[in-house]
Short mmCIF file of C-alpha atoms in Angstrom, two decimals:
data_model
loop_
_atom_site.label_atom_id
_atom_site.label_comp_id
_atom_site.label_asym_id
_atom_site.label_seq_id
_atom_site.Cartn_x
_atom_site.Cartn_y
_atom_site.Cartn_z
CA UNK A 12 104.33 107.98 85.82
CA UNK A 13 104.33 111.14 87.57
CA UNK A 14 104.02 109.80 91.06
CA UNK A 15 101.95 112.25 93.39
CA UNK A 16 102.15 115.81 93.07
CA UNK A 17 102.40 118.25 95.39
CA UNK A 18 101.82 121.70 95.30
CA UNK A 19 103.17 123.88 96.88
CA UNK A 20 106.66 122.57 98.18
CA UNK A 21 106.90 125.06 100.37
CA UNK A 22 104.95 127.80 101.90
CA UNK A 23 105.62 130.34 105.17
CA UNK A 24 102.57 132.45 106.00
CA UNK A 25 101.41 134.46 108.86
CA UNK A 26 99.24 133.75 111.63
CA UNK A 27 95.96 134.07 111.15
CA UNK A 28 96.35 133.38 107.47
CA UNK A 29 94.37 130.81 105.28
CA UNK A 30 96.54 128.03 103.33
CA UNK A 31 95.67 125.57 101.15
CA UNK A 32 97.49 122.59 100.25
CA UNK A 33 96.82 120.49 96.77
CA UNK A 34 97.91 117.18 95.81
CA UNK A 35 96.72 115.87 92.89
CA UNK A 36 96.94 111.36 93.01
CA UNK A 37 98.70 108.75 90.76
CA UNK A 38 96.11 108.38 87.93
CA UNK A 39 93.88 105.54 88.42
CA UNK A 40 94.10 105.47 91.99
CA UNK A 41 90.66 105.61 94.68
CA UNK A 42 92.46 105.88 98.11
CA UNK A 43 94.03 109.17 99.15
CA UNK A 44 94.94 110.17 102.19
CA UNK A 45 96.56 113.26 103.93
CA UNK A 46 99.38 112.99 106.73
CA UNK A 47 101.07 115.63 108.61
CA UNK A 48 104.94 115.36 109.86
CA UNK A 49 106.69 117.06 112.95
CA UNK A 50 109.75 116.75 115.22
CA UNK A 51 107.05 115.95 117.71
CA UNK A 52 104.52 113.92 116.93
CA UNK A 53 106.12 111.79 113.89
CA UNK A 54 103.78 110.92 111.26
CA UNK A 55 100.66 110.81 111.61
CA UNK A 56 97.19 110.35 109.57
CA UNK A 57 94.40 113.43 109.08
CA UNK A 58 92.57 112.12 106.98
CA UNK A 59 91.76 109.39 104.73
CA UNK A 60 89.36 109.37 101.36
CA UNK A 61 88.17 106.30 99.51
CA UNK A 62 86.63 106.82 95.83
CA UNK A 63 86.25 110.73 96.66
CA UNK A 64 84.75 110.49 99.88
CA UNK A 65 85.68 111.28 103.45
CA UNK A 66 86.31 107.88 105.20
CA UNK A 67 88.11 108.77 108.50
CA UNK A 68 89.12 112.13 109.43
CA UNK A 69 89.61 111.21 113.28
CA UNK A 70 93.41 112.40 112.73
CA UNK A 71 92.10 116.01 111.68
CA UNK A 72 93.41 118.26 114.36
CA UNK A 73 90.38 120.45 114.95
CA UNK A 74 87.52 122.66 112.86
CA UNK A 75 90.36 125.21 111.41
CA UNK A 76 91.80 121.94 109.33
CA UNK A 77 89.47 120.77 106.16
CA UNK A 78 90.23 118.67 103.41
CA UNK A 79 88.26 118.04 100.29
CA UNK A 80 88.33 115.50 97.05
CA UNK A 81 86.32 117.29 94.30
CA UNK A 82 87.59 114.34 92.04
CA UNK A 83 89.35 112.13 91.89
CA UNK A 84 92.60 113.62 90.46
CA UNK A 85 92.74 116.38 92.59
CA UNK A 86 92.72 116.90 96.93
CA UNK A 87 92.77 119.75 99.00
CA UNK A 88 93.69 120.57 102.34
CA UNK A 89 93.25 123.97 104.08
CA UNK A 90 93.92 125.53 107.54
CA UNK A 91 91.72 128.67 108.24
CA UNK A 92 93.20 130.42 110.51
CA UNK A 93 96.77 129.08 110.83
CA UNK A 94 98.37 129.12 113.47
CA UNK A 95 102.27 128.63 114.56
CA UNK A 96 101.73 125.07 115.99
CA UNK A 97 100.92 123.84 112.04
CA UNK A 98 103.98 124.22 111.01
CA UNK A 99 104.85 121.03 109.92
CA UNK A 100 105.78 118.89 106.38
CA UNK A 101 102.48 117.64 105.09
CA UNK A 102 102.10 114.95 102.54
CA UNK A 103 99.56 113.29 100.47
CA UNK A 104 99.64 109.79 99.82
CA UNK A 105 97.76 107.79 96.98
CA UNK A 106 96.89 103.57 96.65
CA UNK A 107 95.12 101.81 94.51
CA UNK A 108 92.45 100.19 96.79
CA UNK A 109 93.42 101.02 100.45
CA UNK A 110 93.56 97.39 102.03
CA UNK A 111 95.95 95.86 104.27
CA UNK A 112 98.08 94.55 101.41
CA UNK A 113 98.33 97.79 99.67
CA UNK A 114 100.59 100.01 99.01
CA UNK A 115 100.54 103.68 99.91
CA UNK A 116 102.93 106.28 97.46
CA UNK A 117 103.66 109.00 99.17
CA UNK A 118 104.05 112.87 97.58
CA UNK A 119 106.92 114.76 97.96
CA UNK A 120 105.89 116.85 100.79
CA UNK A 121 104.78 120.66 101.69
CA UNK A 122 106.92 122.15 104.26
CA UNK A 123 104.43 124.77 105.98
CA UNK A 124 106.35 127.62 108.19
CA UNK A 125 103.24 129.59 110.01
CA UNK A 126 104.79 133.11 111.80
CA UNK B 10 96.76 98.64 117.13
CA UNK B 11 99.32 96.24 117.58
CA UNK B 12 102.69 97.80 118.07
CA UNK B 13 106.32 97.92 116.66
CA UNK B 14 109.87 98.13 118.58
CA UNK B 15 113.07 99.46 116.65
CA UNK B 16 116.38 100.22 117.48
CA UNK B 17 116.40 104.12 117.45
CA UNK B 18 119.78 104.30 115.36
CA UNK B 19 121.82 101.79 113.33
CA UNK B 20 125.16 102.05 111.54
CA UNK B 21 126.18 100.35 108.52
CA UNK B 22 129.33 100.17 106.27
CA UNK B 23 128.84 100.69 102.42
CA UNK B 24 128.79 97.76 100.58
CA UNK B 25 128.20 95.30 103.52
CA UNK B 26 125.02 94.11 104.16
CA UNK B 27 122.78 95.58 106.81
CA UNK B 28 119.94 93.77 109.01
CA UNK B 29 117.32 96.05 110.82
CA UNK B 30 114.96 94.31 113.01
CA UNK B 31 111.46 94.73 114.07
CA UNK B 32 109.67 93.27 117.19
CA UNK B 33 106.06 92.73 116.84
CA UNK B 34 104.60 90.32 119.95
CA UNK B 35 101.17 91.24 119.81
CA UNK B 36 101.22 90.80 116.63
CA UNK B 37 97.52 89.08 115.00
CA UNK B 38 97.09 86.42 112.56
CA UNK B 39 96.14 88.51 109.73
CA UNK B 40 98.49 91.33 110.29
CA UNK B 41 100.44 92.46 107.55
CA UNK B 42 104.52 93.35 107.92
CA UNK B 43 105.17 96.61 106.12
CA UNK B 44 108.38 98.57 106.00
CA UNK B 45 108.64 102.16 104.60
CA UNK B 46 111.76 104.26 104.60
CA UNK B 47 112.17 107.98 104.50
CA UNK B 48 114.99 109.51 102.70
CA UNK B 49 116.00 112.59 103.83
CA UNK B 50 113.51 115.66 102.80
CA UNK B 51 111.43 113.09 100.96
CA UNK B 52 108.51 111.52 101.66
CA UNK B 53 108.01 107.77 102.74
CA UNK B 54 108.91 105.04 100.13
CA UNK B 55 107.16 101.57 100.31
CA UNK B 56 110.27 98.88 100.77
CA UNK B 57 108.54 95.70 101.02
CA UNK B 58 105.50 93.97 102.87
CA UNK B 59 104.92 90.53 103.81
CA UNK B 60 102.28 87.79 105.92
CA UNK B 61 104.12 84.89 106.44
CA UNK B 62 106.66 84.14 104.14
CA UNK B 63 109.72 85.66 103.66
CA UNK B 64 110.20 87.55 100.87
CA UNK B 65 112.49 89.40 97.72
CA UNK B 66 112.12 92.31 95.72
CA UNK B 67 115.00 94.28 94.36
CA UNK B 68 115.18 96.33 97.03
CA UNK B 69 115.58 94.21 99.88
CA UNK B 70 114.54 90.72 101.51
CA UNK B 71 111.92 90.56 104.43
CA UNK B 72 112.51 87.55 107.30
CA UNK B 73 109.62 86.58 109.05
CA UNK B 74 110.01 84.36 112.14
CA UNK B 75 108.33 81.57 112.35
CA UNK B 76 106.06 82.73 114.66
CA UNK B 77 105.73 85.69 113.46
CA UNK B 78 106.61 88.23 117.28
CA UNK B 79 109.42 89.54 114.75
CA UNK B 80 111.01 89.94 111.40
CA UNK B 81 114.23 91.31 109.81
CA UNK B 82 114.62 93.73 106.55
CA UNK B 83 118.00 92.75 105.21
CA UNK B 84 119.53 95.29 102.72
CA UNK B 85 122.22 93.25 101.08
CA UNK B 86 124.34 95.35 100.06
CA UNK B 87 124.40 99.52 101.67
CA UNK B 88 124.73 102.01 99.55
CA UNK B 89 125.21 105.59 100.77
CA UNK B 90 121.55 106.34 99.21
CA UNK B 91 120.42 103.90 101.61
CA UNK B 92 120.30 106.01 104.56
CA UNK B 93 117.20 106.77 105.98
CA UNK B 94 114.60 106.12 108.41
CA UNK B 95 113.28 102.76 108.05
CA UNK B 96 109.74 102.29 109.52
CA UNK B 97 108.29 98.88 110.65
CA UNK B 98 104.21 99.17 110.32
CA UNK B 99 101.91 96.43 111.37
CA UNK B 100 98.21 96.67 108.91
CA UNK B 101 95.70 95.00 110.05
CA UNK B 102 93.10 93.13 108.23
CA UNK B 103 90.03 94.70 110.45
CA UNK B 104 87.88 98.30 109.32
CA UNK B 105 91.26 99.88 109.67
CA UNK B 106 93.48 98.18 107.13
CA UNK B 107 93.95 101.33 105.17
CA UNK B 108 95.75 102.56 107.99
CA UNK B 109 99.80 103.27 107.85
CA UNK B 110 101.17 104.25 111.72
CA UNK B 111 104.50 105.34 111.83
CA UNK B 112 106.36 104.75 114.53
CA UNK B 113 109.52 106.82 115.26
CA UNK B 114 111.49 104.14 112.99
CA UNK B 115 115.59 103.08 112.98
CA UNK B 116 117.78 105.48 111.63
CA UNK B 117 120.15 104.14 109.23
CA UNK B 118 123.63 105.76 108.88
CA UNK B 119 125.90 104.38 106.00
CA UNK B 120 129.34 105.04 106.03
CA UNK B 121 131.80 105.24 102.75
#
């Protein structure tokens, strides 16, 4: 098994730029969910889809930050405009039904630097 | 959300066995005990998870006192690819149970 894929590993843009993260999930899989990584604030949750659909997306910074699940092999999440506070690792995290009990496999990461 | 206390930083020879603890007082019947760990520039790895029991899996064993305000994940024997962050998560059973919050976790240094 593959695991979940992450694409790109890394990525420095400019200000004002748009970038789009991608993370496609372990095969067979209806949670995914997004989570963002800093010095700062830890780990934390953006967003959260069940079966393709948005469930929670309370953790999604403000309007510049979207995500979308087309299907369900394949996740995006894009800043327009970015700014210098995203910087951050962000990573993408599949399970196989989301409950308490479950367990959440986590991508390898995409280490954004915004100038 | 009920909340987690770890030791910032722990230290650990190779080959010995290591105990990291968790306290967890507010803890609610139907809370689950996860632990995650975080190699370094990798993302989180599920360790092992657990209700009441303890348990085993081949990467560790999970102590759960009795009544349940703490538990212990004992690595039994460190190995230098052991060191990480290890991250004690509480899941509820409630509209939120999908939820993973990460504390700041105990950093675990393994020495040769």
């Amino acid at each position: 098994d593959a695991g979940v894929i992450q694409s790109p590993r890394h990525e420095v843009t400019e200000m004002g730029q748009e970038v789009t993260l991608r993370c496609k999930p372990i095969s067979g899989h209806n949670s995914l969910f997004w989570y963002r990584q800093t010095m700062m604030r830890g780990l934390e949750l953006l967003i959260y889809f069940n079966n393709n659909v948005p469930i929670d997306d309370s953790g999604m910074p403000e309007d510049r930050f979207s995500a979308k699940m087309p299907n369900a092999s394949f996740s995006t999440l894009k800043i327009q405009p970015s700014e210098p506070r995203d910087s951050a690792v962000y990573f993408c995290a599949s399970s196989l039904a989301g409950g308490s009990a479950d367990t959440q496999y986590f991508g390898p990461g995409t280490r954004l630097t915004v100038l | 959300d009920a909340k987690t206390t770890q030791p910032n930083s722990m230290e650990s020879n190779e080959e010995e066995p290591v105990h990291l603890p968790c306290n967890h007082s507010t803890i609610s019947g139907t809370d689950y005990i996860h632990w995650y760990r975080q190699l370094p520039s990798q993302g989180p790895e599920y360790v092992i998870h657990g209700l009441t029991s303890n348990v085993n899996n081949r990467m560790a064993s999970l102590a759960i006192a009795e009544d349940r305000k703490s538990s212990t994940l004992i690595l039994h024997r460190a190995t230098l690819r052991d060191a990480a962050v290890y991250y004690c998560i509480l899941r509820d059973s409630g509209g939120s149970n999908y939820k993973l919050t990460f504390g700041k976790g105990t950093l675990l240094t393994v020495n040769p």
